[in-house]
PDB file of C-alpha atoms in Angstrom:
ATOM      1  CA  MET A 146       1.577 -16.029  22.381  1.00  0.00           C
ATOM      2  CA  LYS A 147       4.026 -13.152  22.593  1.00  0.00           C
ATOM      3  CA  LYS A 148       2.658  -9.951  21.086  1.00  0.00           C
ATOM      4  CA  SER A 149       4.706  -8.126  18.467  1.00  0.00           C
ATOM      5  CA  LYS A 150       6.258  -4.735  19.167  1.00  0.00           C
ATOM      6  CA  GLU A 151       3.878  -3.219  16.576  1.00  0.00           C
ATOM      7  CA  THR A 152       0.842  -4.714  18.350  1.00  0.00           C
ATOM      8  CA  ARG A 153       2.013  -3.433  21.732  1.00  0.00           C
ATOM      9  CA  SER A 154       2.575   0.024  20.267  1.00  0.00           C
ATOM     10  CA  LEU A 155      -0.918   0.093  18.762  1.00  0.00           C
ATOM     11  CA  ARG A 156      -2.410  -1.012  22.081  1.00  0.00           C
ATOM     12  CA  PHE A 157      -0.622   1.840  23.817  1.00  0.00           C
ATOM     13  CA  LEU A 158      -1.763   4.420  21.243  1.00  0.00           C
ATOM     14  CA  TYR A 159      -5.384   3.271  21.125  1.00  0.00           C
ATOM     15  CA  ASN A 160      -6.114   2.014  24.637  1.00  0.00           C
ATOM     16  CA  THR A 161      -4.459   4.545  26.973  1.00  0.00           C
ATOM     17  CA  ALA A 162      -5.182   8.194  27.635  1.00  0.00           C
ATOM     18  CA  ILE A 163      -1.528   9.140  27.104  1.00  0.00           C
ATOM     19  CA  GLY A 164      -1.424   7.060  23.921  1.00  0.00           C
ATOM     20  CA  ARG A 165      -4.503   8.786  22.515  1.00  0.00           C
ATOM     21  CA  PHE A 166      -2.917  12.148  23.261  1.00  0.00           C
ATOM     22  CA  PHE A 167       0.165  11.197  21.247  1.00  0.00           C
ATOM     23  CA  LEU A 168      -2.019   9.665  18.523  1.00  0.00           C
ATOM     24  CA  LYS A 169      -3.730  13.009  17.957  1.00  0.00           C
ATOM     25  CA  ILE A 170      -0.335  14.647  17.561  1.00  0.00           C
ATOM     26  CA  LEU A 171       1.016  11.912  15.271  1.00  0.00           C
ATOM     27  CA  THR A 172      -1.983  12.136  12.944  1.00  0.00           C
ATOM     28  CA  ALA A 173      -1.812  15.907  12.551  1.00  0.00           C
ATOM     29  CA  ARG A 174      -1.001  16.906   8.962  1.00  0.00           C
ATOM     30  CA  TRP A 175       1.617  19.449  10.030  1.00  0.00           C
ATOM     31  CA  ILE A 176       3.562  16.733  11.864  1.00  0.00           C
ATOM     32  CA  SER A 177       3.576  14.567   8.750  1.00  0.00           C
ATOM     33  CA  LYS A 178       4.714  17.478   6.583  1.00  0.00           C
ATOM     34  CA  LEU A 179       7.445  18.438   9.035  1.00  0.00           C
ATOM     35  CA  ALA A 180       8.755  14.887   9.243  1.00  0.00           C
ATOM     36  CA  GLY A 181       8.643  14.603   5.470  1.00  0.00           C
ATOM     37  CA  LYS A 182      10.678  17.779   5.033  1.00  0.00           C
ATOM     38  CA  PHE A 183      13.308  16.461   7.425  1.00  0.00           C
ATOM     39  CA  LEU A 184      13.601  13.135   5.569  1.00  0.00           C
ATOM     40  CA  ASP A 185      13.954  15.076   2.293  1.00  0.00           C
ATOM     41  CA  SER A 186      16.773  17.203   3.738  1.00  0.00           C
ATOM     42  CA  ARG A 187      20.519  16.621   3.919  1.00  0.00           C
ATOM     43  CA  ALA A 188      20.186  16.557   7.713  1.00  0.00           C
ATOM     44  CA  SER A 189      18.584  13.102   7.420  1.00  0.00           C
ATOM     45  CA  LYS A 190      21.523  11.573   5.538  1.00  0.00           C
ATOM     46  CA  PRO A 191      23.173  10.140   8.723  1.00  0.00           C
ATOM     47  CA  LEU A 192      20.095   7.890   9.165  1.00  0.00           C
ATOM     48  CA  ILE A 193      20.856   5.950   5.983  1.00  0.00           C
ATOM     49  CA  LYS A 194      23.705   3.763   7.223  1.00  0.00           C
ATOM     50  CA  LYS A 195      21.817   2.487  10.271  1.00  0.00           C
ATOM     51  CA  PHE A 196      18.635   1.883   8.224  1.00  0.00           C
ATOM     52  CA  VAL A 197      20.502  -0.153   5.614  1.00  0.00           C
ATOM     53  CA  ARG A 198      22.347  -2.211   8.239  1.00  0.00           C
ATOM     54  CA  LYS A 199      19.285  -2.834  10.441  1.00  0.00           C
ATOM     55  CA  ASN A 200      17.147  -4.020   7.519  1.00  0.00           C
ATOM     56  CA  ASN A 201      19.864  -6.029   5.736  1.00  0.00           C
ATOM     57  CA  ILE A 202      19.398  -4.103   2.484  1.00  0.00           C
ATOM     58  CA  ASN A 203      21.789  -5.080  -0.305  1.00  0.00           C
ATOM     59  CA  LEU A 204      22.485  -1.726  -1.948  1.00  0.00           C
ATOM     60  CA  SER A 205      24.360  -3.419  -4.813  1.00  0.00           C
ATOM     61  CA  GLU A 206      20.928  -4.296  -6.227  1.00  0.00           C
ATOM     62  CA  TYR A 207      20.010  -0.614  -6.528  1.00  0.00           C
ATOM     63  CA  TYR A 208      21.242   2.596  -8.088  1.00  0.00           C
ATOM     64  CA  ALA A 209      22.758   3.891  -4.869  1.00  0.00           C
ATOM     65  CA  ASP A 210      25.617   6.176  -5.846  1.00  0.00           C
ATOM     66  CA  ASN A 211      24.237   9.572  -4.927  1.00  0.00           C
ATOM     67  CA  PHE A 212      21.878   9.615  -1.927  1.00  0.00           C
ATOM     68  CA  THR A 213      21.522  13.202  -0.683  1.00  0.00           C
ATOM     69  CA  CYS A 214      18.864  12.449   1.974  1.00  0.00           C
ATOM     70  CA  PHE A 215      17.120   9.561   3.691  1.00  0.00           C
ATOM     71  CA  ASN A 216      14.194   9.480   1.257  1.00  0.00           C
ATOM     72  CA  ASP A 217      16.644   9.083  -1.650  1.00  0.00           C
ATOM     73  CA  CYS A 218      17.668   5.810  -0.025  1.00  0.00           C
ATOM     74  CA  PHE A 219      14.140   4.742   0.866  1.00  0.00           C
ATOM     75  CA  THR A 220      12.869   5.307  -2.681  1.00  0.00           C
ATOM     76  CA  ARG A 221      16.049   3.854  -4.245  1.00  0.00           C
ATOM     77  CA  LYS A 222      15.530   2.540  -7.767  1.00  0.00           C
ATOM     78  CA  ILE A 223      16.281  -1.110  -8.449  1.00  0.00           C
ATOM     79  CA  ARG A 224      18.774  -2.028 -11.168  1.00  0.00           C
ATOM     80  CA  ASP A 225      17.473  -2.977 -14.598  1.00  0.00           C
ATOM     81  CA  GLY A 226      16.617  -6.645 -15.001  1.00  0.00           C
ATOM     82  CA  LEU A 227      16.135  -7.444 -11.300  1.00  0.00           C
ATOM     83  CA  ARG A 228      12.332  -7.200 -11.443  1.00  0.00           C
ATOM     84  CA  PRO A 229      11.322  -8.852 -14.737  1.00  0.00           C
ATOM     85  CA  VAL A 230       7.694  -8.167 -15.658  1.00  0.00           C
ATOM     86  CA  ASP A 231       5.555 -10.981 -17.041  1.00  0.00           C
ATOM     87  CA  ALA A 232       4.652  -9.512 -20.437  1.00  0.00           C
ATOM     88  CA  LEU A 233       1.902 -12.003 -21.376  1.00  0.00           C
ATOM     89  CA  PRO A 234      -1.248  -9.858 -21.796  1.00  0.00           C
ATOM     90  CA  THR A 235      -3.440 -12.318 -19.903  1.00  0.00           C
ATOM     91  CA  SER A 236      -1.095 -12.524 -16.884  1.00  0.00           C
ATOM     92  CA  LEU A 237      -2.217 -10.670 -13.776  1.00  0.00           C
ATOM     93  CA  ILE A 238       0.957  -9.326 -12.191  1.00  0.00           C
ATOM     94  CA  SER A 239       1.851  -7.871  -8.828  1.00  0.00           C
ATOM     95  CA  PRO A 240       2.354  -4.089  -8.979  1.00  0.00           C
ATOM     96  CA  CYS A 241       4.953  -4.175  -6.188  1.00  0.00           C
ATOM     97  CA  ASP A 242       7.128  -6.179  -3.837  1.00  0.00           C
ATOM     98  CA  SER A 243       4.916  -7.015  -0.875  1.00  0.00           C
ATOM     99  CA  LEU A 244       3.089  -9.480   1.325  1.00  0.00           C
ATOM    100  CA  LEU A 245      -0.189 -10.270  -0.450  1.00  0.00           C
ATOM    101  CA  SER A 246      -3.630 -11.169   0.878  1.00  0.00           C
ATOM    102  CA  ALA A 247      -6.664 -11.834  -1.348  1.00  0.00           C
ATOM    103  CA  TYR A 248     -10.399 -11.614  -0.670  1.00  0.00           C
ATOM    104  CA  HIS A 249     -13.678 -12.077  -2.508  1.00  0.00           C
ATOM    105  CA  ILE A 250     -15.676  -8.844  -2.344  1.00  0.00           C
ATOM    106  CA  ASP A 251     -19.124  -9.068  -0.775  1.00  0.00           C
ATOM    107  CA  GLU A 252     -21.228  -7.010   1.607  1.00  0.00           C
ATOM    108  CA  ASN A 253     -19.502  -8.576   4.628  1.00  0.00           C
ATOM    109  CA  LEU A 254     -15.898  -7.939   3.590  1.00  0.00           C
ATOM    110  CA  VAL A 255     -13.872  -5.864   6.041  1.00  0.00           C
ATOM    111  CA  LEU A 256     -10.175  -5.339   5.325  1.00  0.00           C
ATOM    112  CA  LYS A 257      -7.711  -4.886   8.167  1.00  0.00           C
ATOM    113  CA  ILE A 258      -5.142  -2.285   7.135  1.00  0.00           C
ATOM    114  CA  LYS A 259      -2.693  -0.570   9.494  1.00  0.00           C
ATOM    115  CA  GLY A 260      -4.622  -1.057  12.711  1.00  0.00           C
ATOM    116  CA  SER A 261      -7.995  -0.024  11.264  1.00  0.00           C
ATOM    117  CA  GLU A 262     -10.778  -1.839   9.495  1.00  0.00           C
ATOM    118  CA  TYR A 263     -12.239  -0.755   6.163  1.00  0.00           C
ATOM    119  CA  ARG A 264     -15.142  -1.751   4.020  1.00  0.00           C
ATOM    120  CA  ILE A 265     -14.538  -1.136   0.322  1.00  0.00           C
ATOM    121  CA  GLU A 266     -16.783   1.936   0.435  1.00  0.00           C
ATOM    122  CA  ASP A 267     -14.682   3.282   3.326  1.00  0.00           C
ATOM    123  CA  LEU A 268     -11.477   2.938   1.326  1.00  0.00           C
ATOM    124  CA  LEU A 269     -12.966   4.722  -1.676  1.00  0.00           C
ATOM    125  CA  ASN A 270     -15.207   7.056   0.336  1.00  0.00           C
ATOM    126  CA  ASN A 271     -17.774   6.275  -2.356  1.00  0.00           C
ATOM    127  CA  ALA A 272     -20.535   3.677  -1.854  1.00  0.00           C
ATOM    128  CA  MET A 273     -21.702   3.705  -5.484  1.00  0.00           C
ATOM    129  CA  LEU A 274     -18.200   3.108  -6.836  1.00  0.00           C
ATOM    130  CA  ALA A 275     -17.621   0.371  -4.276  1.00  0.00           C
ATOM    131  CA  GLU A 276     -20.792  -1.397  -5.415  1.00  0.00           C
ATOM    132  CA  SER A 277     -19.370  -1.755  -8.942  1.00  0.00           C
ATOM    133  CA  PHE A 278     -16.728  -4.126  -7.540  1.00  0.00           C
ATOM    134  CA  ARG A 279     -19.136  -6.399  -5.644  1.00  0.00           C
ATOM    135  CA  GLY A 280     -18.454 -10.025  -6.546  1.00  0.00           C
ATOM    136  CA  GLY A 281     -14.924  -9.179  -7.616  1.00  0.00           C
ATOM    137  CA  VAL A 282     -11.572  -9.519  -5.875  1.00  0.00           C
ATOM    138  CA  ALA A 283      -9.680  -7.292  -3.437  1.00  0.00           C
ATOM    139  CA  LEU A 284      -5.909  -7.743  -3.423  1.00  0.00           C
ATOM    140  CA  VAL A 285      -4.078  -6.219  -0.439  1.00  0.00           C
ATOM    141  CA  PHE A 286      -0.340  -5.716  -0.977  1.00  0.00           C
ATOM    142  CA  ARG A 287       1.350  -4.850   2.340  1.00  0.00           C
ATOM    143  CA  LEU A 288       4.769  -3.232   1.989  1.00  0.00           C
ATOM    144  CA  CYS A 289       7.169  -3.414   4.929  1.00  0.00           C
ATOM    145  CA  VAL A 290       9.938  -0.855   5.364  1.00  0.00           C
ATOM    146  CA  THR A 291      12.398  -3.377   3.889  1.00  0.00           C
ATOM    147  CA  HIS A 292      10.463  -3.727   0.620  1.00  0.00           C
ATOM    148  CA  TYR A 293      11.141  -1.911  -2.648  1.00  0.00           C
ATOM    149  CA  HIS A 294       8.787   1.072  -2.411  1.00  0.00           C
ATOM    150  CA  ARG A 295       8.165   1.831  -6.067  1.00  0.00           C
ATOM    151  CA  TYR A 296       5.153   0.340  -7.860  1.00  0.00           C
ATOM    152  CA  ILE A 297       4.087  -0.237 -11.465  1.00  0.00           C
ATOM    153  CA  TYR A 298       0.990  -0.466 -13.646  1.00  0.00           C
ATOM    154  CA  PHE A 299      -0.261  -4.056 -13.848  1.00  0.00           C
ATOM    155  CA  ASP A 300      -1.644  -3.825 -17.418  1.00  0.00           C
ATOM    156  CA  ASN A 301      -1.986  -1.507 -20.408  1.00  0.00           C
ATOM    157  CA  GLY A 302      -4.781   1.044 -20.289  1.00  0.00           C
ATOM    158  CA  ASN A 303      -5.739   4.565 -19.309  1.00  0.00           C
ATOM    159  CA  LYS A 304      -6.527   6.227 -16.012  1.00  0.00           C
ATOM    160  CA  GLY A 305      -8.405   9.197 -14.644  1.00  0.00           C
ATOM    161  CA  ASP A 306      -7.257  11.749 -12.097  1.00  0.00           C
ATOM    162  CA  ASN A 307      -5.961  10.633  -8.723  1.00  0.00           C
ATOM    163  CA  VAL A 308      -8.432  11.111  -5.866  1.00  0.00           C
ATOM    164  CA  PHE A 309      -6.770  11.972  -2.546  1.00  0.00           C
ATOM    165  CA  ILE A 310      -8.570  11.233   0.737  1.00  0.00           C
ATOM    166  CA  PRO A 311      -6.960  12.812   3.842  1.00  0.00           C
ATOM    167  CA  GLY A 312      -6.416  10.695   6.920  1.00  0.00           C
ATOM    168  CA  LYS A 313      -8.593  11.234   9.995  1.00  0.00           C
ATOM    169  CA  LEU A 314      -8.562  10.361  13.658  1.00  0.00           C
ATOM    170  CA  HIS A 315     -11.931   9.026  14.806  1.00  0.00           C
ATOM    171  CA  THR A 316     -13.164   8.748  18.377  1.00  0.00           C
ATOM    172  CA  VAL A 317     -15.959   6.230  17.801  1.00  0.00           C
ATOM    173  CA  ARG A 318     -15.559   2.501  17.673  1.00  0.00           C
ATOM    174  CA  PRO A 319     -15.872   0.865  14.235  1.00  0.00           C
ATOM    175  CA  ILE A 320     -17.910  -2.338  13.986  1.00  0.00           C
ATOM    176  CA  ALA A 321     -15.937  -5.441  14.992  1.00  0.00           C
ATOM    177  CA  LEU A 322     -12.714  -3.564  15.827  1.00  0.00           C
ATOM    178  CA  GLU A 323     -12.250  -5.376  19.138  1.00  0.00           C
ATOM    179  CA  ALA A 324     -12.647  -2.814  21.931  1.00  0.00           C
ATOM    180  CA  LEU A 325     -10.486   0.000  20.610  1.00  0.00           C
ATOM    181  CA  PRO A 326     -11.967   3.376  21.627  1.00  0.00           C
ATOM    182  CA  VAL A 327     -10.432   5.306  18.714  1.00  0.00           C
ATOM    183  CA  PHE A 328      -9.181   4.446  15.272  1.00  0.00           C
ATOM    184  CA  VAL A 329      -7.321   6.039  12.391  1.00  0.00           C
ATOM    185  CA  ARG A 330      -8.297   6.377   8.755  1.00  0.00           C
ATOM    186  CA  ASN A 331      -4.961   6.659   6.965  1.00  0.00           C
ATOM    187  CA  CYS A 332      -4.551   9.042   4.052  1.00  0.00           C
ATOM    188  CA  ARG A 333      -5.028   7.288   0.734  1.00  0.00           C
ATOM    189  CA  GLU A 334      -5.139   8.017  -2.969  1.00  0.00           C
ATOM    190  CA  TYR A 335      -6.981   6.050  -5.613  1.00  0.00           C
ATOM    191  CA  THR A 336      -7.411   6.042  -9.338  1.00  0.00           C
ATOM    192  CA  ILE A 337      -9.831   4.267 -11.669  1.00  0.00           C
ATOM    193  CA  MET A 338      -8.078   2.437 -14.480  1.00  0.00           C
ATOM    194  CA  LYS A 339      -9.605   1.152 -17.703  1.00  0.00           C
ATOM    195  CA  THR A 340      -7.344  -1.768 -18.556  1.00  0.00           C
ATOM    196  CA  ASP A 341      -6.983  -3.762 -21.770  1.00  0.00           C
ATOM    197  CA  ASN A 342      -7.255  -7.221 -20.217  1.00  0.00           C
ATOM    198  CA  PHE A 343      -8.904  -6.852 -16.784  1.00  0.00           C
ATOM    199  CA  GLY A 344     -11.717  -4.355 -17.315  1.00  0.00           C
ATOM    200  CA  THR A 345     -12.157  -1.462 -14.912  1.00  0.00           C
ATOM    201  CA  ALA A 346      -9.951  -1.621 -11.830  1.00  0.00           C
ATOM    202  CA  ALA A 347      -9.337   0.633  -8.852  1.00  0.00           C
ATOM    203  CA  GLN A 348      -5.900   0.962  -7.299  1.00  0.00           C
ATOM    204  CA  ILE A 349      -5.708   2.505  -3.838  1.00  0.00           C
ATOM    205  CA  GLU A 350      -2.430   3.543  -2.237  1.00  0.00           C
ATOM    206  CA  VAL A 351      -2.651   3.819   1.552  1.00  0.00           C
ATOM    207  CA  GLY A 352      -0.072   5.938   3.363  1.00  0.00           C
ATOM    208  CA  ALA A 353       1.548   5.086   6.680  1.00  0.00           C
ATOM    209  CA  LEU A 354       0.439   6.751   9.919  1.00  0.00           C
ATOM    210  CA  LEU A 355       3.157   9.354  10.211  1.00  0.00           C
ATOM    211  CA  VAL A 356       5.082  10.142   7.044  1.00  0.00           C
ATOM    212  CA  GLY A 357       3.901   7.594   4.482  1.00  0.00           C
ATOM    213  CA  LYS A 358       3.653  10.071   1.642  1.00  0.00           C
ATOM    214  CA  ILE A 359       2.154   8.815  -1.619  1.00  0.00           C
ATOM    215  CA  LYS A 360       3.811  10.053  -4.802  1.00  0.00           C
ATOM    216  CA  ASN A 361       1.990   9.127  -8.016  1.00  0.00           C
ATOM    217  CA  HIS A 362       3.606  10.261 -11.253  1.00  0.00           C
ATOM    218  CA  HIS A 363       0.541  10.850 -13.451  1.00  0.00           C
ATOM    219  CA  SER A 364      -2.949  12.311 -13.402  1.00  0.00           C
ATOM    220  CA  GLU A 365      -5.035  11.432 -16.485  1.00  0.00           C
ATOM    221  CA  TYR A 366      -2.749   9.169 -18.452  1.00  0.00           C
ATOM    222  CA  THR A 367      -2.368   6.303 -20.924  1.00  0.00           C
ATOM    223  CA  PHE A 368      -0.070   3.707 -19.365  1.00  0.00           C
ATOM    224  CA  THR A 369       1.712   0.478 -20.272  1.00  0.00           C
ATOM    225  CA  ARG A 370       2.291  -2.717 -18.333  1.00  0.00           C
ATOM    226  CA  GLY A 371       5.376  -2.490 -16.129  1.00  0.00           C
ATOM    227  CA  GLU A 372       5.665   1.293 -16.341  1.00  0.00           C
ATOM    228  CA  GLU A 373       6.348   2.927 -12.981  1.00  0.00           C
ATOM    229  CA  LYS A 374       3.155   4.360 -11.494  1.00  0.00           C
ATOM    230  CA  GLY A 375       4.600   5.911  -8.365  1.00  0.00           C
ATOM    231  CA  MET A 376       6.310   5.390  -5.026  1.00  0.00           C
ATOM    232  CA  PHE A 377       5.877   5.656  -1.268  1.00  0.00           C
ATOM    233  CA  LEU A 378       8.201   7.793   0.786  1.00  0.00           C
ATOM    234  CA  TYR A 379       9.240   6.604   4.238  1.00  0.00           C
ATOM    235  CA  GLY A 380       6.855   4.366   6.147  1.00  0.00           C
ATOM    236  CA  GLY A 381       5.435   0.890   5.630  1.00  0.00           C
ATOM    237  CA  SER A 382       2.569   1.230   3.174  1.00  0.00           C
ATOM    238  CA  THR A 383      -0.216  -0.695   1.453  1.00  0.00           C
ATOM    239  CA  ILE A 384      -1.706  -0.984  -2.030  1.00  0.00           C
ATOM    240  CA  VAL A 385      -5.231  -2.316  -2.544  1.00  0.00           C
ATOM    241  CA  LEU A 386      -6.208  -3.432  -6.044  1.00  0.00           C
ATOM    242  CA  LEU A 387      -9.916  -3.955  -6.774  1.00  0.00           C
ATOM    243  CA  LEU A 388     -10.969  -6.070  -9.751  1.00  0.00           C
ATOM    244  CA  GLU A 389     -14.485  -6.481 -11.107  1.00  0.00           C
ATOM    245  CA  LYS A 390     -16.397  -9.757 -11.036  1.00  0.00           C
ATOM    246  CA  ASN A 391     -15.286 -12.406 -13.552  1.00  0.00           C
ATOM    247  CA  ARG A 392     -12.217 -10.500 -14.709  1.00  0.00           C
ATOM    248  CA  ALA A 393      -9.406 -12.617 -13.253  1.00  0.00           C
ATOM    249  CA  ASN A 394      -8.648 -15.990 -11.735  1.00  0.00           C
ATOM    250  CA  LEU A 395      -6.162 -15.666  -8.914  1.00  0.00           C
ATOM    251  CA  ARG A 396      -3.620 -18.335  -8.040  1.00  0.00           C
ATOM    252  CA  GLU A 397      -5.453 -20.650  -5.661  1.00  0.00           C
ATOM    253  CA  ASP A 398      -2.538 -20.830  -3.229  1.00  0.00           C
ATOM    254  CA  ILE A 399      -2.917 -17.107  -2.536  1.00  0.00           C
ATOM    255  CA  PHE A 400      -6.532 -17.465  -1.397  1.00  0.00           C
ATOM    256  CA  LEU A 401      -5.671 -20.543   0.692  1.00  0.00           C
ATOM    257  CA  THR A 402      -2.776 -18.746   2.381  1.00  0.00           C
ATOM    258  CA  THR A 403      -5.034 -15.797   3.216  1.00  0.00           C
ATOM    259  CA  GLU A 404      -7.697 -18.120   4.641  1.00  0.00           C
ATOM    260  CA  ASN A 405      -5.035 -19.559   6.940  1.00  0.00           C
ATOM    261  CA  GLY A 406      -4.280 -16.087   8.285  1.00  0.00           C
ATOM    262  CA  LEU A 407      -0.980 -15.743   6.433  1.00  0.00           C
ATOM    263  CA  GLU A 408       0.360 -13.638   3.541  1.00  0.00           C
ATOM    264  CA  THR A 409       2.053 -14.570   0.278  1.00  0.00           C
ATOM    265  CA  ASP A 410       5.436 -13.015  -0.501  1.00  0.00           C
ATOM    266  CA  VAL A 411       5.307 -11.616  -4.051  1.00  0.00           C
ATOM    267  CA  MET A 412       7.658  -9.625  -6.247  1.00  0.00           C
ATOM    268  CA  MET A 413       6.892  -6.721  -8.551  1.00  0.00           C
ATOM    269  CA  GLY A 414       6.038  -8.044 -12.026  1.00  0.00           C
ATOM    270  CA  GLU A 415       5.395 -11.602 -10.806  1.00  0.00           C
ATOM    271  CA  LYS A 416       2.375 -13.472 -12.190  1.00  0.00           C
ATOM    272  CA  ILE A 417      -0.318 -13.922  -9.535  1.00  0.00           C
ATOM    273  CA  GLY A 418      -3.279 -14.861 -11.723  1.00  0.00           C
ATOM    274  CA  GLU A 419      -4.807 -14.853 -15.191  1.00  0.00           C
ATOM    275  CA  ALA A 420      -7.395 -12.812 -17.061  1.00  0.00           C
ATOM    276  CA  ILE A 421     -10.765 -14.419 -17.744  1.00  0.00           C
ATOM    277  CA  ILE A 422     -11.182 -14.268 -21.515  1.00  0.00           C
ATOM    278  CA  LYS A 423     -14.678 -13.164 -22.536  1.00  0.00           C
TER     279      LYS A 423
END
């Protein structure tokens, strides 16, 4: 089977001495900040036309009248009515446009995200908090560069402060990560949400390797279903939603698709499951 360009690139970065040298540079915070500043500047505006053409983006679906930099285009806001949100309180909805995978949370669960493998306690950097989701469900929403990169709250409720975890480059091999001699922990930000219909949930935004900046709008906050929670700046990114045990029944086709090694294409606001009424 022919390997994808992304897979070949990861092999180069992880498995060669030259690749590991470049990986250390790419994962440096100052590189990410510098790249981010460029994509926020007017100097990046010439990149927009090629990006839109290459990714077949229909700008008529977005408010696209006044892009001053590349990130204005990447975080473009979709026109009203094009992402209807299922308003039924018991409907579990997708917080974003993405490719979705779903897993039952147990002590053996390892999630593959952006070339690295994570246990739930690795994602949260908190073993005790991770334990509270044992027996529940982990939903992994993978956003490609072509996806809409804003995301919403999936229910009504209130949230605590955002917890930011910086990315790191490791030089030891994680368990079961093939034979890769180094691996990356991407930067991520999570918040604990007390929701009206799904109990306590954790939402984790995972940034891309280079410039996948996470921009959440609120710290402690009372939110409503469908309200915009935040956005990713340039870079394919991932959202992981953790639900407690016996809080939701997911659409069975989503689990089956994941078991077959595939992902389910979902839209922001789309129903993907139902609350378990207690």
